XYZ file of C-alpha atoms in Angstrom:
343
model
C 18.321 5.257 -6.814
C 18.586 2.195 -4.983
C 15.117 1.548 -3.271
C 15.484 2.375 0.557
C 13.979 -1.327 1.377
C 14.773 -2.408 5.673
C 17.083 -6.006 4.387
C 15.135 -9.207 4.738
C 17.124 -10.248 7.585
C 16.001 -6.809 9.520
C 12.469 -7.946 8.858
C 11.918 -11.799 9.730
C 13.718 -12.908 6.543
C 9.731 -11.717 5.167
C 10.040 -11.183 1.153
C 8.659 -8.155 -0.314
C 5.255 -8.091 -0.829
C 5.738 -4.037 -2.785
C 8.790 -2.423 -4.215
C 8.099 0.612 -5.105
C 11.026 1.770 -7.392
C 12.149 5.427 -8.517
C 7.966 6.036 -9.238
C 7.873 9.935 -10.907
C 3.964 11.105 -11.313
C 3.246 14.293 -12.836
C 0.013 16.611 -12.666
C -0.904 17.945 -16.143
C -2.514 21.305 -15.218
C -3.851 24.359 -16.592
C -1.112 26.131 -14.747
C 1.762 23.492 -15.719
C 3.365 20.199 -14.476
C 3.057 19.493 -11.317
C 5.962 17.484 -9.856
C 3.747 15.693 -7.253
C 5.791 12.099 -6.673
C 9.587 12.635 -7.427
C 11.950 9.696 -7.674
C 9.984 7.685 -5.196
C 10.794 4.253 -4.277
C 9.972 1.480 -0.937
C 9.600 -1.565 -0.111
C 6.845 -3.338 2.395
C 7.233 -6.722 3.110
C 4.204 -9.684 4.079
C 2.461 -8.910 7.429
C 5.337 -5.034 7.923
C 3.015 -1.357 8.474
C 5.139 1.305 7.356
C 3.992 5.361 7.236
C 3.721 7.780 5.212
C 3.931 11.289 6.557
C 4.326 14.093 5.792
C 2.693 18.163 5.455
C -0.938 18.341 3.184
C 0.282 18.346 -0.159
C 3.810 16.184 -0.145
C 2.642 13.696 -2.242
C 1.823 11.074 -0.009
C -1.952 10.137 -1.242
C -0.891 10.317 -4.906
C 2.311 8.226 -3.941
C -1.173 5.370 -2.459
C -3.231 6.374 -5.441
C -0.516 4.780 -7.883
C -0.766 1.589 -5.567
C -3.521 0.935 -6.664
C -3.964 2.760 -10.702
C -6.503 5.211 -9.206
C -5.421 8.452 -9.592
C -6.361 11.380 -11.289
C -7.494 11.403 -15.267
C -4.159 14.321 -15.800
C -2.134 12.077 -13.868
C 1.119 10.818 -15.970
C 3.629 8.137 -14.342
C 6.955 9.608 -16.025
C 9.332 6.608 -15.078
C 9.949 3.944 -11.744
C 7.881 0.739 -11.388
C 5.039 -0.665 -8.505
C 5.812 -3.948 -8.492
C 3.311 -6.084 -6.494
C 4.961 -9.794 -6.255
C 6.831 -8.950 -8.932
C 4.272 -7.880 -11.358
C 4.509 -4.079 -12.451
C 1.181 -3.014 -11.369
C 1.917 0.222 -13.951
C 2.147 -1.951 -17.041
C -1.215 -3.677 -17.141
C -4.293 -2.938 -18.501
C -7.288 -1.211 -17.014
C -9.246 -4.816 -16.672
C -5.767 -6.607 -15.604
C -5.861 -3.842 -13.229
C -9.056 -4.900 -11.224
C -8.808 -7.852 -10.182
C -5.582 -6.340 -7.876
C -7.960 -4.275 -6.397
C -9.754 -5.360 -3.344
C -8.957 -8.673 -4.229
C -4.692 -7.705 -3.089
C -4.809 -4.195 -2.992
C -7.671 -2.071 -0.975
C -7.378 1.177 0.818
C -9.618 3.164 4.040
C -10.147 6.638 2.279
C -9.665 9.738 4.267
C -13.539 10.866 5.035
C -15.078 7.531 5.826
C -18.797 10.182 5.043
C -17.450 10.191 1.876
C -16.175 6.842 1.210
C -20.195 5.824 1.220
C -22.989 6.599 -1.190
C -25.830 7.939 1.327
C -28.805 5.567 -0.286
C -27.784 2.673 0.194
C -27.470 0.705 3.770
C -23.865 -0.090 4.343
C -23.833 -3.499 4.170
C -25.258 -3.625 0.908
C -22.724 -1.122 -0.671
C -19.812 -3.723 0.747
C -21.752 -6.695 -0.225
C -21.321 -4.960 -3.457
C -17.221 -4.809 -2.654
C -17.614 -8.632 -2.754
C -20.303 -9.335 -5.557
C -17.823 -7.687 -7.739
C -13.725 -9.359 -6.399
C -15.066 -13.231 -5.444
C -15.184 -15.557 -8.704
C -17.646 -17.197 -8.430
C -19.989 -15.248 -5.836
C -20.218 -16.067 -2.756
C -24.337 -17.186 -1.939
C -26.646 -14.248 -0.473
C -26.608 -15.950 3.479
C -22.667 -16.968 3.284
C -22.065 -12.848 2.389
C -25.042 -12.283 5.277
C -22.219 -14.634 7.427
C -19.351 -12.988 5.962
C -20.268 -9.336 6.687
C -21.521 -10.114 9.749
C -18.361 -11.586 10.894
C -16.343 -8.557 9.191
C -18.830 -6.472 12.077
C -17.945 -8.076 14.879
C -13.938 -8.008 13.924
C -13.897 -3.972 13.452
C -16.392 -4.425 16.745
C -19.706 -3.170 15.659
C -23.234 -5.252 15.851
C -23.594 -6.865 12.896
C -27.185 -5.031 12.822
C -25.298 -1.734 11.790
C -24.232 -3.579 8.627
C -29.212 -2.434 7.550
C -28.501 0.871 8.617
C -27.848 4.287 6.210
C -24.432 5.574 6.755
C -25.976 9.483 8.013
C -27.541 7.168 10.709
C -24.051 6.241 12.096
C -21.684 8.371 14.105
C -17.714 8.718 13.078
C -15.913 6.280 14.819
C -18.947 3.685 13.360
C -18.551 5.071 9.849
C -15.104 4.439 9.694
C -14.802 1.382 11.337
C -17.365 0.264 8.634
C -14.814 1.284 5.622
C -11.918 -1.064 7.443
C -14.564 -3.297 7.423
C -15.353 -2.836 3.724
C -11.507 -2.852 2.613
C -11.223 -5.782 4.656
C -14.538 -8.406 2.524
C -12.054 -9.577 -0.273
C -9.562 -10.754 2.119
C -6.465 -8.261 0.979
C -3.069 -9.010 1.577
C -2.305 -4.675 1.917
C -4.899 -2.636 3.170
C -3.929 1.363 2.379
C -4.805 3.823 5.584
C -5.465 7.856 4.433
C -5.854 9.642 7.002
C -7.901 6.177 9.122
C -8.182 8.387 12.125
C -9.294 12.288 10.824
C -12.076 13.947 12.318
C -12.293 11.579 15.493
C -11.975 12.156 18.926
C -8.454 11.429 20.811
C -10.326 8.313 22.152
C -12.245 7.304 19.321
C -8.946 8.198 16.916
C -7.263 5.285 19.905
C -9.652 2.653 19.291
C -9.817 2.822 15.322
C -5.883 2.244 15.387
C -5.581 0.436 18.275
C -7.948 -2.350 16.151
C -6.293 -1.560 13.160
C -2.913 -2.918 14.599
C -4.553 -5.763 16.246
C -6.973 -6.784 12.869
C -3.322 -6.805 11.436
C -1.693 -9.158 13.449
C -4.313 -11.118 13.421
C -4.754 -11.786 9.706
C -1.677 -11.421 8.902
C -2.087 -8.295 6.296
C 0.704 -5.494 5.734
C -0.490 -1.572 5.967
C 0.448 1.147 4.346
C -0.519 4.429 7.349
C -0.784 7.386 5.370
C -0.941 10.610 8.012
C 0.139 13.927 8.400
C 0.669 12.817 12.924
C 4.131 11.164 13.176
C 3.932 10.503 17.056
C 0.451 8.929 15.909
C 2.392 7.173 13.506
C 4.752 5.783 15.700
C 2.150 3.781 17.357
C 1.028 1.516 14.722
C 3.930 0.906 12.371
C 7.717 -0.749 11.849
C 9.157 1.267 9.153
C 8.634 5.012 8.278
C 8.600 6.773 4.748
C 8.682 10.949 5.375
C 8.254 13.201 2.440
C 8.578 17.096 1.187
C 7.661 18.122 -1.406
C 6.844 15.060 -3.753
C 9.791 13.889 -2.453
C 11.321 10.746 0.326
C 13.415 12.550 2.385
C 13.965 9.584 4.958
C 12.818 6.259 5.567
C 14.078 3.360 8.062
C 12.965 1.343 10.748
C 9.993 3.618 12.954
C 12.328 3.669 15.970
C 15.179 4.762 14.630
C 13.335 7.459 12.883
C 12.036 8.255 15.580
C 14.341 8.483 18.069
C 17.449 9.436 15.855
C 16.041 11.607 13.056
C 18.124 12.516 10.842
C 16.825 14.807 7.140
C 15.935 18.125 9.737
C 12.406 18.056 8.568
C 11.669 15.179 9.807
C 13.510 16.637 13.361
C 11.352 19.473 13.146
C 8.297 17.124 12.749
C 9.136 15.417 15.657
C 10.054 18.640 17.799
C 7.365 20.424 16.730
C 4.921 17.930 18.932
C 5.126 17.879 22.521
C 6.277 15.094 25.348
C 4.073 13.939 27.472
C 6.492 11.078 28.424
C 10.223 12.408 27.551
C 11.362 15.359 29.405
C 9.671 19.012 29.274
C 11.284 21.411 26.432
C 9.323 23.956 24.217
C 7.407 23.050 21.368
C 9.678 24.188 17.914
C 8.089 25.502 15.070
C 8.342 24.723 11.345
C 9.103 27.676 9.792
C 8.305 28.445 6.329
C 5.712 26.686 3.946
C 5.952 24.423 1.840
C 6.993 24.949 -2.031
C 5.536 25.368 -5.358
C 5.360 22.423 -7.076
C 4.943 23.922 -10.346
C 8.515 24.801 -10.218
C 10.149 23.292 -7.258
C 13.498 25.003 -5.508
C 17.233 24.383 -7.004
C 19.358 21.415 -4.995
C 16.786 19.961 -1.417
C 14.030 21.346 -2.103
C 14.121 21.746 1.620
C 16.410 23.850 1.566
C 14.846 27.487 1.584
C 13.308 26.076 5.283
C 16.327 24.269 6.569
C 18.514 25.531 9.451
C 21.668 23.808 8.221
C 21.640 24.368 4.816
C 24.556 25.278 2.495
C 25.647 26.185 -0.186
C 25.793 22.684 -1.850
C 22.169 22.380 -1.128
C 20.487 25.299 -2.776
C 22.864 23.897 -5.616
C 23.196 19.774 -5.573
C 19.859 17.371 -4.902
C 20.690 14.924 -2.371
C 20.827 11.181 -2.971
C 18.946 8.913 -0.666
C 22.599 8.199 1.109
C 22.535 5.109 4.418
C 22.546 6.227 8.176
C 22.654 3.124 9.328
C 21.984 -0.458 8.994
C 17.779 -0.121 8.373
C 17.513 3.750 8.172
C 18.409 6.595 4.864
C 18.648 9.668 4.869
C 18.860 13.097 1.707
C 20.567 14.776 3.330
C 24.588 16.806 2.668
C 24.417 16.965 6.586
C 22.500 14.745 8.543
C 25.070 14.696 10.961
C 24.664 18.011 12.027
C 21.208 17.079 12.957
C 20.411 16.948 16.878
C 19.435 13.815 18.617
C 15.440 14.334 20.123
C 15.463 16.572 23.395
C 19.063 18.869 22.038
C 18.584 22.344 20.804
C 18.432 23.270 17.292
C 19.951 26.233 16.171
């Protein structure tokens, strides 16, 4: 399958920084083989912000961990590639991969409190990450100065670095995690549910700060979230995942306003609108399939109101819908526009 990528002219001529092509990843469990990531493809340009969205268990985090080669030991890459500036990261040894983690690609992990060792001060933990990846290592005063600058960049008092994680509020811990992710000047930050467990005011502040940091530093960011409304505020492109597969990919504006896959449409229809026309939010009936034995054909067909016999029997490929939008659906033309009634 051809990887769904924004044409370079649509991305301002920016060359791809990251290219994921046909990635297939399984988890070997006592119950059997879990089909966690199935033929996922996308590209991310320099300075671009992309979102991966979908329900819990759809494979978003598995894809993110694959980019850093941090998937659990029972994970197995069956096929595909993850190319970083032309280098396939899946071919590298563990020692070679260490040169890319944090120095090239870093991650804001889900659950800020769990990202910190509770017995060490916050600044000491950031310093350790910098000592591991800067060659030659920075001097003590230079490291201290850099951490101060990072904390100011994310809206924290530099004195916070001398505190322990439990002494910080949830928003402060999340900002400190972002500072750690920035500590080694990466080109790409993976933000896995960066606003989970935060109140809506702090969520908005964190997202706005991430957006400003991205623009100021020219970073690429891959956001992982189940909330399409959050993703739409901060991304250029969106990939919608369901049951381990990418089912729609395109520019944020196109996917958000003109979804072409039933799953994307139903996800968006379940979100109340405070600015658009008044409408009753729709529910997404059913539950995601068991990935030990995924359904035949389109994996969404048991929950899809437009499913046909072809959907039940044949797996749809990614098909172009517009100049920068793709959907894996046999009946994409039947998906209503946002605001239209569903069947």
